[in-house]
Amino acid sequence: MAGAAESFLPPLKAEEIFKRTRGKVANVGGCSYASKLTYLPKGLSVKEKAAGIAYNRAESMVKLDKASSGIKTKAHMRAALEYIARHGKFDVENEQGEVLDLDKAVAHLDDWCADMQVPDITVNNKRPADARKIIVSCPPGADPQKVKAAARQLGKEIFQEQGFEYFMVLHCRDELHPKEPLHPHVHFLVRAVNDVGRRLNLRKADLRYMRERFAVIAKDYGIELNATSRAVRGQTLKAKTQARIHQEERDLREKKEAKQSQAQKWAIHRKKQAGKNQHPYQKQRQEELENALTTGKEIGDHPVLRKAKATRCRVLENVAAYINELKKGTEEDKVIAEKLKERYSNLSAVESAQQLKLRIAKRKLMEKATSQYKNAGKQSQAQKWAIHRKKQQSSQDFEH
């Protein structure tokens, strides 16, 4: 079963991540620190991932900021810390497990800046980030304290054992913090240079490793998570960025407010005006959509979409082979096989966001045309009475 299983859900090769290094750049478990570990941490097994997909378990979420536009000044560093601490509303915990108030955390942050000679203002945009922001989160309903404990263990394993200092803060909605999101999540602010001068270098493979490790650790605390790629799960549309999610939430709140101040009205007006000044690429996509609606033609496949369709075909082939092998296994394997077969037989089509918008627009136009056609033959009671009176009046006029 190994061949089909590894083709469907490639296992995590932690040894490759732990042996990789680039001069003075430290990867997760760089070679100089890998010797300190008493074991090689494992990820999820293929069967655990397959069961997670079959039973639709929530995915382990790990988000990383963009280093090129990240924290490069003292002001950026302090703003990041104040943000995750919500300006003192949440306590901050460091890599030693010490709970600090915001003032003590800021004092410690100043030591970071002094050691790394962080500038007061941006003098070089190509300067590497002095700290990295990372978020790990669980679905709504997870116990916040268990989430924090799992994140604490992940932080010690990934960062502390590699000599990196960090702060961590748990965010969750409760009586004291009613505006926080429903899903409990932990923010990490990690110093980008460790105690021997090696720089943190997180790549896609490292993020995948962190996702799987967090899922394994969370399971020990009773939180069931999975860690698979979007392509394997059959999700092809690009995920929304955090900035876009926040913007949509703000727009929704503004719509719900019955009254708006003049300042709010001006703010909404400026947003609408800014929306008109679209990026050339966005403007081109909008024109393509409008042209397709006008001419009735379909929007062609972008090279990226063609690649996504090829990936979907490959995934379905691998799933089919893995399902056939599961059917030869235990009763539990057979149940997983049936659930996988049902899930992958009902996947949505591989299409771009523009093609999806076009399909929805065409469907709405068709529904509107059908509704108008049906209503054309219907008459209200008032219309029927008006016609009846006209007929009666015409009949009386004819008799006279």
CSV table of C-alpha atoms in Angstrom, one decimal:
chain,number,residue,atom,x,y,z
A,1,MET,CA,0.0,0.0,0.0
A,2,ALA,CA,3.0,2.3,0.4
A,3,GLY,CA,3.3,3.2,-3.2
A,4,ALA,CA,-0.2,4.4,-3.8
A,5,ALA,CA,-0.4,6.0,-0.3
A,6,GLU,CA,2.8,8.0,-0.8
A,7,SER,CA,1.6,9.2,-4.3
A,8,PHE,CA,-1.7,10.3,-2.8
A,9,LEU,CA,-0.4,11.9,0.4
A,10,PRO,CA,3.4,12.2,0.4
A,11,PRO,CA,4.8,11.6,3.9
A,12,LEU,CA,6.8,14.3,5.7
A,13,LYS,CA,10.5,13.8,5.3
A,14,ALA,CA,11.7,15.5,8.5
A,15,GLU,CA,15.3,14.3,8.1
A,16,GLU,CA,15.6,16.4,5.0
A,17,ILE,CA,14.4,19.5,6.8
A,18,PHE,CA,16.7,18.9,9.8
A,19,LYS,CA,19.9,18.4,7.8
A,20,ARG,CA,19.4,21.5,5.5
A,21,THR,CA,21.4,24.7,6.2
A,22,ARG,CA,22.8,27.6,4.2
A,23,GLY,CA,26.0,29.0,5.8
A,24,LYS,CA,24.8,31.4,8.4
A,25,VAL,CA,21.1,30.8,7.7
A,26,ALA,CA,19.3,28.5,10.1
A,27,ASN,CA,16.4,26.4,8.8
A,28,VAL,CA,14.0,24.7,11.2
A,29,GLY,CA,16.3,22.2,12.9
A,30,GLY,CA,19.5,23.4,11.2
A,31,CYS,CA,22.4,21.0,11.3
A,32,SER,CA,24.2,22.8,14.2
A,33,TYR,CA,21.1,22.3,16.4
A,34,ALA,CA,19.8,19.0,15.1
A,35,SER,CA,22.3,17.2,17.3
A,36,LYS,CA,20.7,18.7,20.4
A,37,LEU,CA,17.4,16.8,19.6
A,38,THR,CA,17.0,13.5,21.3
A,39,TYR,CA,14.5,12.3,18.6
A,40,LEU,CA,13.4,13.2,15.1
A,41,PRO,CA,9.9,14.6,15.4
A,42,LYS,CA,7.4,12.9,13.2
A,43,GLY,CA,4.4,14.2,11.2
A,44,LEU,CA,1.1,12.7,10.4
A,45,SER,CA,0.9,9.2,8.9
A,46,VAL,CA,-0.7,8.8,5.4
A,47,LYS,CA,-3.6,6.9,7.0
A,48,GLU,CA,-4.1,9.7,9.6
A,49,LYS,CA,-4.3,12.3,6.7
A,50,ALA,CA,-6.6,10.1,4.7
A,51,ALA,CA,-8.9,9.7,7.6
A,52,GLY,CA,-8.8,13.4,8.2
A,53,ILE,CA,-10.0,14.1,4.7
A,54,ALA,CA,-12.6,11.3,4.8
A,55,TYR,CA,-14.1,12.6,8.1
A,56,ASN,CA,-13.6,16.2,7.1
A,57,ARG,CA,-11.5,17.2,10.0
A,58,ALA,CA,-10.4,20.8,10.5
A,59,GLU,CA,-7.0,21.7,9.0
A,60,SER,CA,-4.0,22.8,11.1
A,61,MET,CA,-3.4,26.4,10.3
A,62,VAL,CA,0.0,28.1,10.3
A,63,LYS,CA,0.5,31.6,8.8
A,64,LEU,CA,3.7,33.4,8.3
A,65,ASP,CA,4.3,37.1,7.4
A,66,LYS,CA,6.2,38.2,4.4
A,67,ALA,CA,9.9,38.8,5.3
A,68,SER,CA,10.5,41.3,2.5
A,69,SER,CA,7.9,43.7,3.8
A,70,GLY,CA,8.2,42.6,7.5
A,71,ILE,CA,9.6,44.1,10.6
A,72,LYS,CA,12.7,46.2,9.9
A,73,THR,CA,12.6,49.1,12.4
A,74,LYS,CA,12.2,49.6,16.1
A,75,ALA,CA,8.8,51.1,15.5
A,76,HIS,CA,7.7,48.1,13.5
A,77,MET,CA,8.9,45.8,16.2
A,78,ARG,CA,7.1,47.6,19.0
A,79,ALA,CA,3.9,47.9,16.9
A,80,ALA,CA,3.9,44.2,16.3
A,81,LEU,CA,4.3,43.4,20.0
A,82,GLU,CA,1.6,45.9,21.0
A,83,TYR,CA,-0.8,44.5,18.4
A,84,ILE,CA,-0.5,40.9,19.5
A,85,ALA,CA,-0.8,42.0,23.2
A,86,ARG,CA,-3.8,44.2,22.2
A,87,HIS,CA,-2.0,47.1,23.9
A,88,GLY,CA,-1.8,45.3,27.2
A,89,LYS,CA,-5.2,43.5,27.3
A,90,PHE,CA,-3.4,40.1,26.9
A,91,ASP,CA,-0.4,38.9,28.8
A,92,VAL,CA,2.7,38.0,26.9
A,93,GLU,CA,4.6,34.7,27.4
A,94,ASN,CA,8.2,34.3,26.3
A,95,GLU,CA,10.2,31.2,25.3
A,96,GLN,CA,11.0,30.4,28.9
A,97,GLY,CA,7.4,30.2,29.9
A,98,GLU,CA,7.5,33.5,31.8
A,99,VAL,CA,4.3,35.6,31.7
A,100,LEU,CA,5.1,39.3,31.2
A,101,ASP,CA,3.0,42.4,31.1
A,102,LEU,CA,3.4,44.7,28.1
A,103,ASP,CA,6.0,47.0,29.8
A,104,LYS,CA,8.4,44.2,30.6
A,105,ALA,CA,7.9,42.7,27.2
A,106,VAL,CA,8.7,46.0,25.5
A,107,ALA,CA,11.9,46.4,27.7
A,108,HIS,CA,13.0,42.9,26.5
A,109,LEU,CA,12.1,43.9,23.0
A,110,ASP,CA,14.4,46.9,23.3
A,111,ASP,CA,17.2,44.5,24.2
A,112,TRP,CA,16.6,42.6,20.9
A,113,CYS,CA,16.8,45.8,18.9
A,114,ALA,CA,20.0,46.8,20.6
A,115,ASP,CA,21.6,43.4,20.0
A,116,MET,CA,20.6,43.3,16.3
A,117,GLN,CA,21.2,47.1,15.8
A,118,VAL,CA,17.7,47.6,14.5
A,119,PRO,CA,17.4,51.1,12.9
A,120,ASP,CA,14.9,53.7,14.0
A,121,ILE,CA,13.7,54.2,10.5
A,122,THR,CA,13.9,52.2,7.3
A,123,VAL,CA,17.2,52.9,5.6
A,124,ASN,CA,17.3,49.9,3.2
A,125,ASN,CA,14.2,48.1,2.0
A,126,LYS,CA,16.4,45.1,1.1
A,127,ARG,CA,17.4,44.7,4.8
A,128,PRO,CA,16.2,41.3,6.1
A,129,ALA,CA,13.4,41.2,8.6
A,130,ASP,CA,14.5,41.5,12.3
A,131,ALA,CA,11.6,39.5,13.6
A,132,ARG,CA,8.9,37.2,12.1
A,133,LYS,CA,5.2,37.0,12.8
A,134,ILE,CA,3.6,33.5,12.9
A,135,ILE,CA,0.1,32.5,13.8
A,136,VAL,CA,-1.1,29.0,14.6
A,137,SER,CA,-4.9,28.5,15.0
A,138,CYS,CA,-7.5,25.9,15.7
A,139,PRO,CA,-11.2,25.8,14.7
A,140,PRO,CA,-14.0,27.3,16.8
A,141,GLY,CA,-14.9,25.2,19.8
A,142,ALA,CA,-11.4,24.1,20.6
A,143,ASP,CA,-10.3,24.6,24.3
A,144,PRO,CA,-8.2,27.8,24.3
A,145,GLN,CA,-5.9,26.6,27.0
A,146,LYS,CA,-5.2,23.4,25.2
A,147,VAL,CA,-4.5,25.3,22.0
A,148,LYS,CA,-2.1,27.5,24.0
A,149,ALA,CA,-0.4,24.4,25.5
A,150,ALA,CA,0.0,22.8,22.0
A,151,ALA,CA,1.4,26.1,20.6
A,152,ARG,CA,3.8,26.4,23.5
A,153,GLN,CA,5.2,22.9,22.8
A,154,LEU,CA,5.5,23.7,19.1
A,155,GLY,CA,7.3,27.0,19.9
A,156,LYS,CA,9.8,25.2,22.2
A,157,GLU,CA,10.4,22.5,19.6
A,158,ILE,CA,10.7,24.7,16.5
A,159,PHE,CA,12.3,27.9,17.9
A,160,GLN,CA,13.6,27.6,21.5
A,161,GLU,CA,15.6,24.4,20.8
A,162,GLN,CA,17.2,26.2,17.8
A,163,GLY,CA,18.2,29.2,20.0
A,164,PHE,CA,15.5,31.7,18.9
A,165,GLU,CA,13.8,33.9,21.4
A,166,TYR,CA,10.1,34.7,21.0
A,167,PHE,CA,6.9,36.1,22.5
A,168,MET,CA,3.6,34.3,22.2
A,169,VAL,CA,0.0,35.5,23.0
A,170,LEU,CA,-3.2,33.6,22.9
A,171,HIS,CA,-6.3,35.3,21.4
A,172,CYS,CA,-9.8,33.9,21.9
A,173,ARG,CA,-13.3,35.3,22.4
A,174,ASP,CA,-14.5,35.4,26.0
A,175,GLU,CA,-16.4,37.7,28.3
A,176,LEU,CA,-13.4,40.0,28.6
A,177,HIS,CA,-12.6,40.0,24.9
A,178,PRO,CA,-16.0,39.8,23.0
A,179,LYS,CA,-14.5,41.2,19.8
A,180,GLU,CA,-11.9,38.5,19.2
A,181,PRO,CA,-12.5,35.8,16.6
A,182,LEU,CA,-14.3,32.6,17.6
A,183,HIS,CA,-11.4,30.4,16.6
A,184,PRO,CA,-8.6,30.4,19.3
A,185,HIS,CA,-5.2,31.2,17.9
A,186,VAL,CA,-1.7,32.0,19.1
A,187,HIS,CA,0.5,34.8,17.8
A,188,PHE,CA,4.3,34.3,17.8
A,189,LEU,CA,6.8,37.2,17.4
A,190,VAL,CA,10.1,35.5,16.8
A,191,ARG,CA,13.5,37.2,16.9
A,192,ALA,CA,15.0,36.5,13.4
A,193,VAL,CA,18.5,35.9,14.7
A,194,ASN,CA,19.3,33.2,17.3
A,195,ASP,CA,21.9,33.1,20.0
A,196,VAL,CA,24.8,32.2,17.7
A,197,GLY,CA,24.0,34.6,14.9
A,198,ARG,CA,22.1,32.3,12.6
A,199,ARG,CA,19.1,33.8,10.8
A,200,LEU,CA,15.6,32.1,10.7
A,201,ASN,CA,14.8,31.0,7.2
A,202,LEU,CA,11.3,29.5,7.0
A,203,ARG,CA,10.4,28.0,3.6
A,204,LYS,CA,7.3,26.2,2.3
A,205,ALA,CA,8.6,22.8,3.4
A,206,ASP,CA,9.2,24.2,6.9
A,207,LEU,CA,5.7,25.6,7.1
A,208,ARG,CA,4.3,22.2,6.0
A,209,TYR,CA,6.4,20.6,8.7
A,210,MET,CA,5.1,23.0,11.3
A,211,ARG,CA,1.5,22.3,10.2
A,212,GLU,CA,2.0,18.6,10.6
A,213,ARG,CA,3.8,18.9,13.9
A,214,PHE,CA,1.1,21.2,15.3
A,215,ALA,CA,-1.5,18.6,14.2
A,216,VAL,CA,0.4,15.8,16.0
A,217,ILE,CA,1.0,17.9,19.1
A,218,ALA,CA,-2.7,19.1,19.2
A,219,LYS,CA,-3.8,15.5,19.1
A,220,ASP,CA,-2.1,14.8,22.4
A,221,TYR,CA,-4.2,17.5,23.9
A,222,GLY,CA,-7.5,16.1,22.4
A,223,ILE,CA,-7.7,18.4,19.4
A,224,GLU,CA,-8.2,16.5,16.1
A,225,LEU,CA,-6.5,18.3,13.2
A,226,ASN,CA,-5.4,17.4,9.7
A,227,ALA,CA,-2.6,18.8,7.6
A,228,THR,CA,-3.0,18.4,3.9
A,229,SER,CA,-2.6,20.6,0.8
A,230,ARG,CA,-5.5,22.4,-0.8
A,231,ALA,CA,-4.9,20.6,-4.1
A,232,VAL,CA,-5.2,17.2,-2.4
A,233,ARG,CA,-8.4,18.2,-0.7
A,234,GLY,CA,-9.8,19.4,-4.1
A,235,GLN,CA,-9.8,23.1,-3.3
A,236,THR,CA,-8.6,25.1,-6.3
A,237,LEU,CA,-9.8,28.6,-5.8
A,238,LYS,CA,-7.1,30.9,-4.2
A,239,ALA,CA,-7.7,31.4,-0.5
A,240,LYS,CA,-8.5,34.9,0.7
A,241,THR,CA,-5.8,36.9,2.4
A,242,GLN,CA,-6.1,37.9,6.0
A,243,ALA,CA,-6.3,41.6,4.9
A,244,ARG,CA,-9.2,40.8,2.6
A,245,ILE,CA,-11.0,38.8,5.3
A,246,HIS,CA,-10.7,41.8,7.7
A,247,GLN,CA,-11.8,44.2,5.1
A,248,GLU,CA,-15.0,42.2,4.3
A,249,GLU,CA,-15.7,42.0,8.0
A,250,ARG,CA,-15.4,45.7,8.4
A,251,ASP,CA,-17.6,46.3,5.3
A,252,LEU,CA,-20.3,44.0,6.8
A,253,ARG,CA,-20.2,45.8,10.1
A,254,GLU,CA,-20.6,49.2,8.3
A,255,LYS,CA,-23.7,47.9,6.4
A,256,LYS,CA,-25.3,46.7,9.6
A,257,GLU,CA,-25.0,50.1,11.2
A,258,ALA,CA,-28.2,52.0,10.7
A,259,LYS,CA,-26.7,55.4,11.3
A,260,GLN,CA,-23.4,56.6,10.0
A,261,SER,CA,-21.5,59.7,10.9
A,262,GLN,CA,-20.3,62.1,8.2
A,263,ALA,CA,-16.8,60.8,8.7
A,264,GLN,CA,-17.9,57.2,8.1
A,265,LYS,CA,-19.7,58.3,5.0
A,266,TRP,CA,-16.6,60.0,3.7
A,267,ALA,CA,-14.5,56.9,4.5
A,268,ILE,CA,-16.9,54.6,2.6
A,269,HIS,CA,-16.9,57.1,-0.3
A,270,ARG,CA,-13.1,57.1,-0.4
A,271,LYS,CA,-13.0,53.3,-0.4
A,272,LYS,CA,-15.4,53.3,-3.4
A,273,GLN,CA,-13.3,55.8,-5.2
A,274,ALA,CA,-10.1,53.8,-4.4
A,275,GLY,CA,-11.9,50.7,-5.9
A,276,LYS,CA,-12.3,52.5,-9.2
A,277,ASN,CA,-8.6,53.0,-9.4
A,278,GLN,CA,-8.0,49.3,-10.0
A,279,HIS,CA,-4.7,47.7,-10.7
A,280,PRO,CA,-4.3,47.1,-14.5
A,281,TYR,CA,-4.5,43.4,-14.0
A,282,GLN,CA,-7.7,43.6,-12.0
A,283,LYS,CA,-9.2,46.0,-14.6
A,284,GLN,CA,-8.3,43.5,-17.4
A,285,ARG,CA,-10.0,40.7,-15.5
A,286,GLN,CA,-13.1,42.8,-15.0
A,287,GLU,CA,-13.2,43.7,-18.7
A,288,GLU,CA,-12.8,40.0,-19.6
A,289,LEU,CA,-15.8,39.1,-17.4
A,290,GLU,CA,-18.0,41.9,-18.9
A,291,ASN,CA,-17.0,40.9,-22.4
A,292,ALA,CA,-17.8,37.3,-21.8
A,293,LEU,CA,-21.3,38.3,-20.5
A,294,THR,CA,-21.9,40.5,-23.5
A,295,THR,CA,-20.7,38.1,-26.2
A,296,GLY,CA,-21.8,34.8,-24.5
A,297,LYS,CA,-18.3,33.4,-24.9
A,298,GLU,CA,-16.4,31.5,-22.2
A,299,ILE,CA,-13.3,32.8,-20.4
A,300,GLY,CA,-10.3,30.8,-21.5
A,301,ASP,CA,-8.0,28.8,-19.1
A,302,HIS,CA,-5.0,30.6,-17.7
A,303,PRO,CA,-1.7,28.6,-17.7
A,304,VAL,CA,-2.0,28.4,-13.9
A,305,LEU,CA,-5.5,26.9,-14.3
A,306,ARG,CA,-4.3,24.4,-16.8
A,307,LYS,CA,-1.7,23.3,-14.4
A,308,ALA,CA,-4.3,23.1,-11.6
A,309,LYS,CA,-6.5,20.8,-13.8
A,310,ALA,CA,-3.5,18.6,-14.5
A,311,THR,CA,-2.9,18.4,-10.7
A,312,ARG,CA,-6.5,17.5,-10.2
A,313,CYS,CA,-6.3,14.6,-12.7
A,314,ARG,CA,-3.1,13.4,-11.0
A,315,VAL,CA,-4.8,13.6,-7.5
A,316,LEU,CA,-7.8,11.7,-8.7
A,317,GLU,CA,-5.7,8.9,-10.2
A,318,ASN,CA,-3.7,8.6,-6.9
A,319,VAL,CA,-6.9,8.6,-4.8
A,320,ALA,CA,-8.4,5.9,-7.0
A,321,ALA,CA,-5.3,3.7,-6.5
A,322,TYR,CA,-5.2,4.3,-2.8
A,323,ILE,CA,-8.9,3.5,-2.4
A,324,ASN,CA,-8.5,0.2,-4.2
A,325,GLU,CA,-5.7,-0.7,-1.8
A,326,LEU,CA,-7.7,0.4,1.3
A,327,LYS,CA,-10.6,-1.9,0.2
A,328,LYS,CA,-8.2,-4.8,0.8
A,329,GLY,CA,-7.5,-3.8,4.3
A,330,THR,CA,-9.4,-3.8,7.6
A,331,GLU,CA,-13.0,-2.8,8.2
A,332,GLU,CA,-11.8,0.7,9.3
A,333,ASP,CA,-9.8,1.0,6.0
A,334,LYS,CA,-12.9,0.0,4.0
A,335,VAL,CA,-15.0,2.7,5.8
A,336,ILE,CA,-12.3,5.3,5.0
A,337,ALA,CA,-12.2,4.1,1.4
A,338,GLU,CA,-16.0,4.6,1.0
A,339,LYS,CA,-15.9,8.1,2.5
A,340,LEU,CA,-13.0,9.1,0.3
A,341,LYS,CA,-14.8,7.8,-2.8
A,342,GLU,CA,-17.9,9.8,-1.9
A,343,ARG,CA,-15.9,13.0,-1.3
A,344,TYR,CA,-13.8,12.9,-4.4
A,345,SER,CA,-16.8,12.0,-6.6
A,346,ASN,CA,-18.5,15.2,-5.6
A,347,LEU,CA,-15.6,17.7,-6.0
A,348,SER,CA,-16.4,21.0,-7.6
A,349,ALA,CA,-15.0,21.8,-11.0
A,350,VAL,CA,-11.6,23.3,-11.4
A,351,GLU,CA,-12.2,26.9,-12.5
A,352,SER,CA,-10.8,30.3,-11.9
A,353,ALA,CA,-12.5,33.0,-9.8
A,354,GLN,CA,-13.4,34.8,-13.1
A,355,GLN,CA,-15.0,31.6,-14.5
A,356,LEU,CA,-16.9,31.1,-11.3
A,357,LYS,CA,-18.2,34.7,-11.4
A,358,LEU,CA,-19.2,34.2,-15.0
A,359,ARG,CA,-21.1,31.0,-14.2
A,360,ILE,CA,-23.0,32.6,-11.3
A,361,ALA,CA,-23.8,35.7,-13.4
A,362,LYS,CA,-25.2,33.5,-16.2
A,363,ARG,CA,-27.2,31.5,-13.8
A,364,LYS,CA,-28.8,34.6,-12.3
A,365,LEU,CA,-29.6,36.0,-15.7
A,366,MET,CA,-31.2,32.7,-16.7
A,367,GLU,CA,-33.2,32.6,-13.4
A,368,LYS,CA,-34.3,36.2,-13.9
A,369,ALA,CA,-35.4,35.5,-17.5
A,370,THR,CA,-37.3,32.4,-16.5
A,371,SER,CA,-39.0,34.3,-13.7
A,372,GLN,CA,-40.1,37.1,-16.0
A,373,TYR,CA,-41.4,34.6,-18.5
A,374,LYS,CA,-43.5,32.8,-15.9
A,375,ASN,CA,-44.8,36.0,-14.4
A,376,ALA,CA,-45.8,37.3,-17.9
A,377,GLY,CA,-48.7,34.8,-18.0
A,378,LYS,CA,-49.8,35.5,-14.4
A,379,GLN,CA,-52.3,38.2,-13.5
A,380,SER,CA,-53.1,39.6,-10.1
A,381,GLN,CA,-56.6,39.6,-8.9
A,382,ALA,CA,-56.8,43.4,-9.5
A,383,GLN,CA,-55.8,42.9,-13.1
A,384,LYS,CA,-58.4,40.2,-13.6
A,385,TRP,CA,-61.2,42.4,-12.1
A,386,ALA,CA,-60.0,45.3,-14.3
A,387,ILE,CA,-60.3,43.1,-17.5
A,388,HIS,CA,-63.7,41.8,-16.3
A,389,ARG,CA,-65.0,45.3,-15.8
A,390,LYS,CA,-63.7,46.4,-19.3
A,391,LYS,CA,-65.5,43.4,-20.8
A,392,GLN,CA,-68.7,44.2,-19.0
A,393,GLN,CA,-68.5,47.9,-20.0
A,394,SER,CA,-67.8,46.9,-23.6
A,395,SER,CA,-70.8,44.6,-23.6
A,396,GLN,CA,-73.1,47.2,-22.2
A,397,ASP,CA,-71.9,49.8,-24.7
A,398,PHE,CA,-72.6,47.3,-27.5
A,399,GLU,CA,-76.1,46.7,-26.3
A,400,HIS,CA,-76.9,50.4,-26.2
